[in-house]
JSON list of C-alpha atoms in Angstrom, two decimals:
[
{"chain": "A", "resi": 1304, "resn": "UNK", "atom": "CA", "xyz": [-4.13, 28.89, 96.77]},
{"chain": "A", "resi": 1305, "resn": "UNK", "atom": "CA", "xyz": [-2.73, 25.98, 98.47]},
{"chain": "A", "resi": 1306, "resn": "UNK", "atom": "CA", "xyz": [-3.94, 22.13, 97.48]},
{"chain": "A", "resi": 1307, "resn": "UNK", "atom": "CA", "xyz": [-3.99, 19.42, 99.95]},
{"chain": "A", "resi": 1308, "resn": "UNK", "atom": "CA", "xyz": [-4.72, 15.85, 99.26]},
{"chain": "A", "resi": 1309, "resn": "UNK", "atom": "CA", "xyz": [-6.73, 13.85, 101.70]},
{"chain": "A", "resi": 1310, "resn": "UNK", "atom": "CA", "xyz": [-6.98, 10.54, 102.77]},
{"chain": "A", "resi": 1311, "resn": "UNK", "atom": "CA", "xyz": [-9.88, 9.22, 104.02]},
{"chain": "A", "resi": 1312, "resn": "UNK", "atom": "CA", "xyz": [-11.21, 5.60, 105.31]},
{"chain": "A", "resi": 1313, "resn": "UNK", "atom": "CA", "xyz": [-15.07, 6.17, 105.38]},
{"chain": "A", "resi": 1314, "resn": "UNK", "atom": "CA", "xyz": [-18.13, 3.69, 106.04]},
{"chain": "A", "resi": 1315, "resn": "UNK", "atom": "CA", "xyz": [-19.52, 2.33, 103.11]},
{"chain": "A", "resi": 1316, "resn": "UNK", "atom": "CA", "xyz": [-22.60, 3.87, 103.53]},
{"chain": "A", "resi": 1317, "resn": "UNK", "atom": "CA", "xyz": [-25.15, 6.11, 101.39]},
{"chain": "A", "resi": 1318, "resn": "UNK", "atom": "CA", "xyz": [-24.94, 9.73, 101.41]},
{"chain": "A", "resi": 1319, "resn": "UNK", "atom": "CA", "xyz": [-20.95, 9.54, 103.24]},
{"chain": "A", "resi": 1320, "resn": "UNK", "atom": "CA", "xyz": [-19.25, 10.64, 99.88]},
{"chain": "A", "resi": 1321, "resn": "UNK", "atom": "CA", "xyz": [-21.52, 13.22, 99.93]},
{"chain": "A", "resi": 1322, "resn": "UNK", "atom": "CA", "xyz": [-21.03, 14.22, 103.52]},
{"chain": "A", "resi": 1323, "resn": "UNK", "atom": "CA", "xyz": [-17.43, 14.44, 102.97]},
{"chain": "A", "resi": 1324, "resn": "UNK", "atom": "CA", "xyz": [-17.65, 16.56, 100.05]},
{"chain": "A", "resi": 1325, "resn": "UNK", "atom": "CA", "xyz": [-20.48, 18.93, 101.70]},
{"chain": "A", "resi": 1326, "resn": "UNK", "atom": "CA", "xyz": [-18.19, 19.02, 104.83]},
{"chain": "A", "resi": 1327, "resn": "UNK", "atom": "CA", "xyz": [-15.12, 20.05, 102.20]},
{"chain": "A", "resi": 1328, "resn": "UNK", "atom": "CA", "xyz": [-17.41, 22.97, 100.35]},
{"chain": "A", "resi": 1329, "resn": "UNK", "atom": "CA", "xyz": [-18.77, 24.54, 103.56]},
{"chain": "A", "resi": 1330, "resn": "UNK", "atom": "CA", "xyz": [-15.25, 25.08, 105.26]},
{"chain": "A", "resi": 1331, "resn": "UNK", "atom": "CA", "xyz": [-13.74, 26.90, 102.40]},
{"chain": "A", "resi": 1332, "resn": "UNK", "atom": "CA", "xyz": [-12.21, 24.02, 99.93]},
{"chain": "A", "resi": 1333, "resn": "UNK", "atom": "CA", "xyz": [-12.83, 23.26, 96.43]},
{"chain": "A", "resi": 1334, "resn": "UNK", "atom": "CA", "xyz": [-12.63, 19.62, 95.69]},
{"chain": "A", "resi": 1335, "resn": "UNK", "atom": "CA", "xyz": [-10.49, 18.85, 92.38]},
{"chain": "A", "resi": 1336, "resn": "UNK", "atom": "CA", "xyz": [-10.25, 15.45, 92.15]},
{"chain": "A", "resi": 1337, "resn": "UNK", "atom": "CA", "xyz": [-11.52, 12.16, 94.02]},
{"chain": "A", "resi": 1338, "resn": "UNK", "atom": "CA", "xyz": [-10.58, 8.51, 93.79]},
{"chain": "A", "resi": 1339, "resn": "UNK", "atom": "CA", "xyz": [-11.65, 5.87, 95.89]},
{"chain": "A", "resi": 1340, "resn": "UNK", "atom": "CA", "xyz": [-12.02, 2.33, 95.93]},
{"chain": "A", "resi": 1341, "resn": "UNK", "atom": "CA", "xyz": [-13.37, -0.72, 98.44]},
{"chain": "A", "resi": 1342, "resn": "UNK", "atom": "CA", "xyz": [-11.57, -2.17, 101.15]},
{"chain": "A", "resi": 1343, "resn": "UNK", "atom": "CA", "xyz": [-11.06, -5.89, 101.17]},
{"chain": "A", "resi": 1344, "resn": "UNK", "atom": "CA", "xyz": [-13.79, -6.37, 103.88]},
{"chain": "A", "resi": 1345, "resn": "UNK", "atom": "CA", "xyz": [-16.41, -4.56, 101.59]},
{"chain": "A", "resi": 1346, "resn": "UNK", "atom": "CA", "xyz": [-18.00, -2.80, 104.05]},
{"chain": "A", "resi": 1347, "resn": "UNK", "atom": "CA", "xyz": [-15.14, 0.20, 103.76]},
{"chain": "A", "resi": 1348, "resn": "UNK", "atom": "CA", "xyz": [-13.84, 2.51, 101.56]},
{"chain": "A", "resi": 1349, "resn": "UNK", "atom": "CA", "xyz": [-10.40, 4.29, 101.17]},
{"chain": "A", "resi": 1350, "resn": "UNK", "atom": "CA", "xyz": [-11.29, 7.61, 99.20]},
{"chain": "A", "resi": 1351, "resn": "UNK", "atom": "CA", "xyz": [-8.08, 9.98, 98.05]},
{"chain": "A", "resi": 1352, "resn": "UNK", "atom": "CA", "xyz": [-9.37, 13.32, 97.71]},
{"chain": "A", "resi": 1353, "resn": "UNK", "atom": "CA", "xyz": [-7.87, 16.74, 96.12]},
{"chain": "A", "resi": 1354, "resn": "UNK", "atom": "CA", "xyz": [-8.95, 20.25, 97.67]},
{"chain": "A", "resi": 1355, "resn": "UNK", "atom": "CA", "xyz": [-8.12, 23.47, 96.77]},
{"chain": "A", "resi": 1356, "resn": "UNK", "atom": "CA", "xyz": [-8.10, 26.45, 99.72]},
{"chain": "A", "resi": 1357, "resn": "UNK", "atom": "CA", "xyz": [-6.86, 29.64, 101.22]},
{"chain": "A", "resi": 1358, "resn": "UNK", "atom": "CA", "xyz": [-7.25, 28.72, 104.21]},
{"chain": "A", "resi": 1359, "resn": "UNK", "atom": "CA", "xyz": [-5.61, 25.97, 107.03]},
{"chain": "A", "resi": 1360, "resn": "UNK", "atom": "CA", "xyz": [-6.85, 22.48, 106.62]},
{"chain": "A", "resi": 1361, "resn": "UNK", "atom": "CA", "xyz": [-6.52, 22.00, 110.35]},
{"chain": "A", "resi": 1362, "resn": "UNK", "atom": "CA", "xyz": [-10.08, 23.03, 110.60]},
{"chain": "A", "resi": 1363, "resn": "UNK", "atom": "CA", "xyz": [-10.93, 20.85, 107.37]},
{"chain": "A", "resi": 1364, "resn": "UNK", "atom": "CA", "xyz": [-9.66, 17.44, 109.29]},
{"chain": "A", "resi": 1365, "resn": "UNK", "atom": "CA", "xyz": [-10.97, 18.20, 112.60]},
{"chain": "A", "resi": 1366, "resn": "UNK", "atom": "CA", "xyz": [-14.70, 18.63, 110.43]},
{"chain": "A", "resi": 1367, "resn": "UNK", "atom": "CA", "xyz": [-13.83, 15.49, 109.02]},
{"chain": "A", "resi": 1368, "resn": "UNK", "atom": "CA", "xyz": [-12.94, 13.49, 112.00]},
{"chain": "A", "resi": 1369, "resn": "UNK", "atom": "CA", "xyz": [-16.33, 14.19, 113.77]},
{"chain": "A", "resi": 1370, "resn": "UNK", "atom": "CA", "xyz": [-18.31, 12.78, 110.63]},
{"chain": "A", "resi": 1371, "resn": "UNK", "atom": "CA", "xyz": [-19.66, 9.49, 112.09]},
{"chain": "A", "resi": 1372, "resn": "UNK", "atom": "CA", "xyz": [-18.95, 7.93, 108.49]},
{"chain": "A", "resi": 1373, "resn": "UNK", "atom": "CA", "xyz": [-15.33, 8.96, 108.42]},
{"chain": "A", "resi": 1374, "resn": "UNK", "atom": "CA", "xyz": [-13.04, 6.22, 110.26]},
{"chain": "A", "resi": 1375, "resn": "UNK", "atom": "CA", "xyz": [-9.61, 7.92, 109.42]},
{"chain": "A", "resi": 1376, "resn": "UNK", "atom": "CA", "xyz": [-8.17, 10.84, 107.87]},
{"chain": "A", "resi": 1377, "resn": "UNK", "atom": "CA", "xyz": [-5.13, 12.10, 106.91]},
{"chain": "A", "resi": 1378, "resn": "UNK", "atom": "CA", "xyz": [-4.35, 15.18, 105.20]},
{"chain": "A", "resi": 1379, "resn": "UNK", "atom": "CA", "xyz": [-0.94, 16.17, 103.77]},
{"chain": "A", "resi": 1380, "resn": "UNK", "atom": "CA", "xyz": [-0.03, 19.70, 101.52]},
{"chain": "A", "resi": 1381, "resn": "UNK", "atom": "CA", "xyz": [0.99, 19.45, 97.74]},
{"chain": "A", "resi": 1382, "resn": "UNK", "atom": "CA", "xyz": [2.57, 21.34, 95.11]},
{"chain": "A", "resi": 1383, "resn": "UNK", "atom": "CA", "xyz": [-0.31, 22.54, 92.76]},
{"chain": "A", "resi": 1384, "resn": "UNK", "atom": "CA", "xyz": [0.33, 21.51, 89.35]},
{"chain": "A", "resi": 1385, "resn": "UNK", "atom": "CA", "xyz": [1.22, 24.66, 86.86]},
{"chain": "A", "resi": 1386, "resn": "UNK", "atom": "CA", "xyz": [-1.01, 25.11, 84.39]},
{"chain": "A", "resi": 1387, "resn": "UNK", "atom": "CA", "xyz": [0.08, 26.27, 80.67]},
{"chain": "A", "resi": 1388, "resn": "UNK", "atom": "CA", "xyz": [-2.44, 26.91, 78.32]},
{"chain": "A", "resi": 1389, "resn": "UNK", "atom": "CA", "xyz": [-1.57, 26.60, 74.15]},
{"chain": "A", "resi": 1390, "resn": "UNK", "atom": "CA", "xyz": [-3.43, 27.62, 71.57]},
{"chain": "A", "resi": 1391, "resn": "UNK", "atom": "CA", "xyz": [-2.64, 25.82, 68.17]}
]
């Protein structure tokens, strides 16, 4: 399973988190993390998100890109952390 971290600069407006993460669900990704905070002019915000997929984010971005909410994205491929599990 690859992860992939986007970066997105979305409208601030209600329901566009939602749309993103709908958007990341129906093409195949799980979303692991988000972060996100205002832009300076308020009426933006810069959201970093974490997905999880077996499949190309190509098709992921260009989904993204036609959301009227979503102003920018860019989507880049990470190293998925290892997990190790202890019992103790």
């Amino acid at each position: 399973m690859q992860r992939y971290q986007l970066d997105l600069t979305l409208r601030r407006a209600e329901g566009a988190l939602a749309r993103v993460l709908g958007t990341a669900e129906r093409r195949g990704f799980t979303p692991v993390s988000v972060d996100g905070e205002t832009q300076a002019d308020g009426d933006r915000w810069h959201l970093r998100l974490a997905v999880e997929g077996d499949r190309s984010a190509d098709s992921l971005q260009a989904q993204l890109e036609k959301l009227y909410d979503c102003l920018a994205v860019e989507v880049s491929a990470v190293d998925a952390p290892s997990e190790s599990w202890s019992c103790t």
